[in-house]
Coordinates of C-alpha atoms in Angstrom, one line a residue:
Chain A
A1 CA 4.0 -7.6 15.7
Q2 CA 5.8 -6.2 12.7
R3 CA 6.4 -2.5 12.1
V4 CA 7.9 -0.5 9.3
T5 CA 9.3 3.0 9.9
Q6 CA 10.2 5.6 7.3
P7 CA 11.8 8.4 9.3
E8 CA 11.6 11.1 6.6
K9 CA 8.2 12.4 5.6
L10 CA 9.8 14.7 3.0
L11 CA 13.1 14.4 1.1
S12 CA 14.4 17.0 -1.4
V13 CA 17.4 16.6 -3.6
F14 CA 18.7 18.2 -6.8
K15 CA 18.7 16.4 -10.1
G16 CA 21.9 14.3 -10.4
A17 CA 22.5 14.1 -6.7
P18 CA 22.4 10.7 -4.9
V19 CA 19.3 9.9 -3.0
E20 CA 18.6 7.5 -0.2
L21 CA 15.2 6.8 1.3
K22 CA 15.4 5.2 4.7
C23 CA 13.3 2.2 5.8
N24 CA 13.7 0.4 9.1
Y25 CA 11.6 -2.6 10.2
S26 CA 11.0 -4.6 13.4
Y27 CA 10.2 -8.2 13.0
S28 CA 11.7 -11.2 14.7
G29 CA 11.5 -13.6 11.7
S30 CA 12.8 -13.4 8.1
P31 CA 10.8 -10.7 6.4
E32 CA 10.1 -10.1 2.8
L33 CA 10.5 -6.4 1.9
F34 CA 9.2 -4.2 -0.9
W35 CA 9.3 -0.7 -2.1
Y36 CA 6.2 0.8 -3.7
V37 CA 6.0 4.1 -5.5
Q38 CA 3.1 6.4 -6.3
Y39 CA 3.7 9.0 -9.0
S40 CA 1.3 12.0 -9.3
R41 CA -2.1 10.9 -10.5
Q42 CA -1.1 7.3 -10.8
R43 CA -1.7 4.1 -8.9
L44 CA 0.5 2.8 -6.2
Q45 CA 2.8 0.3 -7.9
L46 CA 5.5 -2.1 -7.0
L47 CA 9.0 -0.7 -7.5
L48 CA 11.2 -3.5 -6.3
R49 CA 11.4 -6.4 -3.8
H50 CA 14.4 -7.6 -1.9
I51 CA 14.0 -11.3 -2.9
S52 CA 14.6 -10.6 -6.6
R53 CA 17.6 -8.3 -6.0
E54 CA 16.8 -6.4 -9.1
S55 CA 17.4 -2.8 -10.0
I56 CA 14.4 -0.8 -11.3
K57 CA 14.7 2.6 -12.8
G58 CA 18.2 2.8 -11.3
F59 CA 17.0 2.2 -7.8
T60 CA 18.4 -0.5 -5.6
A61 CA 17.7 -1.7 -2.1
D62 CA 19.7 -4.0 0.1
L63 CA 18.3 -5.9 3.1
N64 CA 20.5 -5.4 6.1
K65 CA 19.3 -7.8 8.7
G66 CA 21.8 -6.7 11.3
E67 CA 20.5 -3.1 11.1
T68 CA 17.0 -4.2 10.2
S69 CA 17.0 -1.8 7.3
F70 CA 16.0 -1.8 3.7
H71 CA 17.0 1.6 2.4
L72 CA 16.3 2.6 -1.2
K73 CA 19.1 4.2 -3.1
K74 CA 19.8 5.8 -6.5
P75 CA 23.1 7.3 -7.4
F76 CA 21.8 10.1 -9.7
A77 CA 18.2 11.3 -9.0
Q78 CA 16.0 12.4 -11.9
E79 CA 13.1 14.8 -11.9
E80 CA 10.7 12.0 -12.8
D81 CA 11.7 10.2 -9.6
S82 CA 9.6 12.7 -7.7
A83 CA 6.9 10.7 -6.0
M84 CA 5.6 9.1 -2.8
Y85 CA 7.6 6.0 -1.8
Y86 CA 6.4 3.4 0.6
C87 CA 8.4 0.6 2.2
A88 CA 6.4 -2.5 3.0
L89 CA 7.0 -5.8 4.9
N90 CA 5.5 -9.2 4.5
A91 CA 5.9 -11.2 7.7
G92 CA 4.9 -14.6 6.3
G93 CA 3.4 -17.3 8.5
T94 CA -0.2 -16.6 9.3
S95 CA 0.3 -13.2 7.8
Y96 CA 1.2 -14.7 4.5
G97 CA 0.5 -12.2 1.7
K98 CA -0.4 -9.4 4.1
L99 CA 1.8 -6.3 3.9
T100 CA 2.6 -3.8 6.6
F101 CA 3.4 -0.4 5.2
G102 CA 5.5 2.5 6.5
Q103 CA 4.3 6.0 6.6
G104 CA 5.7 7.0 3.3
T105 CA 8.3 9.5 2.1
I106 CA 7.6 12.2 -0.5
L107 CA 10.6 12.6 -2.7
T108 CA 11.0 15.8 -4.6
V109 CA 13.8 16.1 -7.2
H110 CA 14.5 19.7 -8.1
P111 CA 15.9 20.7 -11.6
Chain B
D1 CA -6.9 -5.7 -20.0
G2 CA -6.3 -7.3 -16.6
G3 CA -6.5 -5.2 -13.6
I4 CA -8.3 -4.1 -10.5
T5 CA -11.1 -1.6 -10.6
Q6 CA -12.4 0.6 -7.8
S7 CA -15.6 2.6 -8.0
P8 CA -16.7 5.2 -7.6
K9 CA -13.7 7.5 -7.8
Y10 CA -15.3 10.1 -5.5
L11 CA -18.0 9.4 -2.9
F12 CA -19.8 11.8 -0.6
R13 CA -21.7 10.5 2.4
K14 CA -23.9 12.2 4.9
E15 CA -23.3 11.5 8.5
G16 CA -25.2 8.5 9.7
Q17 CA -25.3 6.8 6.3
N18 CA -23.6 3.6 5.3
V19 CA -21.8 3.5 2.0
T20 CA -20.3 0.7 0.0
L21 CA -17.1 0.9 -2.0
S22 CA -16.7 -1.5 -4.9
C23 CA -13.5 -3.4 -5.8
E24 CA -13.4 -5.9 -8.7
Q25 CA -10.4 -7.7 -10.1
N26 CA -9.9 -9.9 -13.2
L27 CA -6.4 -11.1 -12.4
N28 CA -7.6 -14.4 -10.9
H29 CA -5.9 -13.4 -7.6
D30 CA -6.9 -15.3 -4.5
A31 CA -6.2 -12.5 -2.0
M32 CA -7.7 -9.1 -1.7
Y33 CA -7.1 -6.2 0.7
W34 CA -8.6 -2.9 1.7
Y35 CA -6.3 -0.1 3.0
R36 CA -6.9 3.3 4.2
Q37 CA -4.5 6.1 3.2
D38 CA -4.2 9.2 5.3
P39 CA -1.5 11.9 5.1
G40 CA 1.4 11.1 7.4
Q41 CA 0.0 7.7 8.4
G42 CA 0.8 5.6 5.4
L43 CA -1.4 2.7 4.5
R44 CA -3.3 1.0 7.2
L45 CA -5.0 -2.4 6.7
I46 CA -8.7 -2.5 7.2
Y47 CA -9.7 -6.0 6.1
Y48 CA -8.2 -8.7 4.0
S49 CA -9.4 -11.9 2.4
Q50 CA -7.2 -14.8 1.3
I51 CA -9.9 -17.0 -0.1
V52 CA -13.6 -16.7 -1.2
N53 CA -16.0 -16.7 1.7
D54 CA -13.3 -15.9 4.2
F55 CA -11.9 -12.6 5.5
Q56 CA -10.0 -11.3 8.5
K57 CA -9.8 -8.0 10.3
G58 CA -6.8 -5.8 9.8
D59 CA -5.5 -3.2 12.1
I60 CA -8.4 -0.7 11.8
A61 CA -11.5 -2.8 11.1
E62 CA -13.8 -1.0 13.5
G63 CA -16.7 0.7 11.7
Y64 CA -16.1 -1.3 8.5
S65 CA -17.5 -4.5 7.0
V66 CA -16.7 -6.6 4.0
S67 CA -17.9 -9.6 2.1
R68 CA -16.1 -12.0 -0.3
E69 CA -18.8 -14.0 -2.1
K70 CA -16.9 -14.1 -5.4
K71 CA -13.3 -14.4 -6.1
E72 CA -13.4 -11.2 -8.3
S73 CA -15.2 -8.9 -5.8
F74 CA -14.4 -7.6 -2.4
P75 CA -16.7 -4.7 -1.5
L76 CA -16.1 -2.5 1.6
T77 CA -18.9 -1.0 3.6
V78 CA -18.2 2.1 5.7
T79 CA -20.8 2.1 8.4
S80 CA -22.1 5.0 10.5
A81 CA -20.0 3.5 13.3
Q82 CA -16.8 4.6 11.7
K83 CA -15.9 7.8 13.6
N84 CA -13.6 9.4 11.0
P85 CA -14.5 8.0 7.6
T86 CA -13.2 10.8 5.4
A87 CA -10.1 9.3 3.7
F88 CA -8.7 7.7 0.5
Y89 CA -9.4 4.0 0.3
L90 CA -7.2 1.6 -1.7
C91 CA -8.1 -1.9 -2.7
A92 CA -5.4 -4.4 -3.7
S93 CA -5.1 -8.0 -4.8
S94 CA -2.3 -10.5 -4.9
T95 CA -1.8 -14.2 -5.5
G96 CA -1.5 -14.6 -1.8
Q97 CA 2.1 -15.7 -2.2
G98 CA 4.0 -13.1 -0.2
E99 CA 6.9 -12.4 -2.6
T100 CA 4.8 -11.4 -5.6
G101 CA 3.6 -8.1 -4.4
Y102 CA 0.3 -6.3 -4.8
T103 CA -1.7 -4.8 -7.6
F104 CA -3.5 -1.7 -6.5
G105 CA -6.7 -0.1 -7.7
S106 CA -6.9 3.6 -8.4
G107 CA -8.7 4.4 -5.1
T108 CA -11.9 5.9 -3.9
R109 CA -11.9 9.2 -2.0
L110 CA -14.7 9.3 0.5
T111 CA -15.9 12.5 2.0
V112 CA -18.4 12.9 4.8
V113 CA -20.5 16.0 4.4

């Protein structure tokens, strides 16, 4: 069975500092990985997905199959990045389309 | 305006009562999902449906039931058998193709009084 672990419940940084939100997964096949974000009073929304290798709002994430990680990074955090972040995995196969989420990390960016 | 709508936003239930949460989408998505969001536990899958008239249990289906009679609608019933129903419930939809991601509703907060 697949599992997603976000080891940090809370993460605080100062504006302009680099930020890294950790995500580790366990799955024996080739996963598809996502980061979702939930800003205050807004819906949960897709931030980025590994398959498209895109950068959204300055965030990037690289899939490291050797370390089974998909950490989310941004070189210079902004106050508007404060939000709840979820890492999610799609296992494919019979679970096609079904996502398994991590526990979430609350990021706070201080001025 | 395409999207996914959950109603009501807040719901109060007396112990022993069944309640139904509504989820409607006009995105023409094949797949729909119900998640429960609890502090410190992330999102846990309750039920999902990849096609009309078919649905599967997720990780925490006990005490819940669903139906998928129409492509647009995927209501969730929280029954009296659910031991700890107070939570935030999120509905989502997708094309069913794994790489496209989900569209989420705004959620329903259920409180048992």
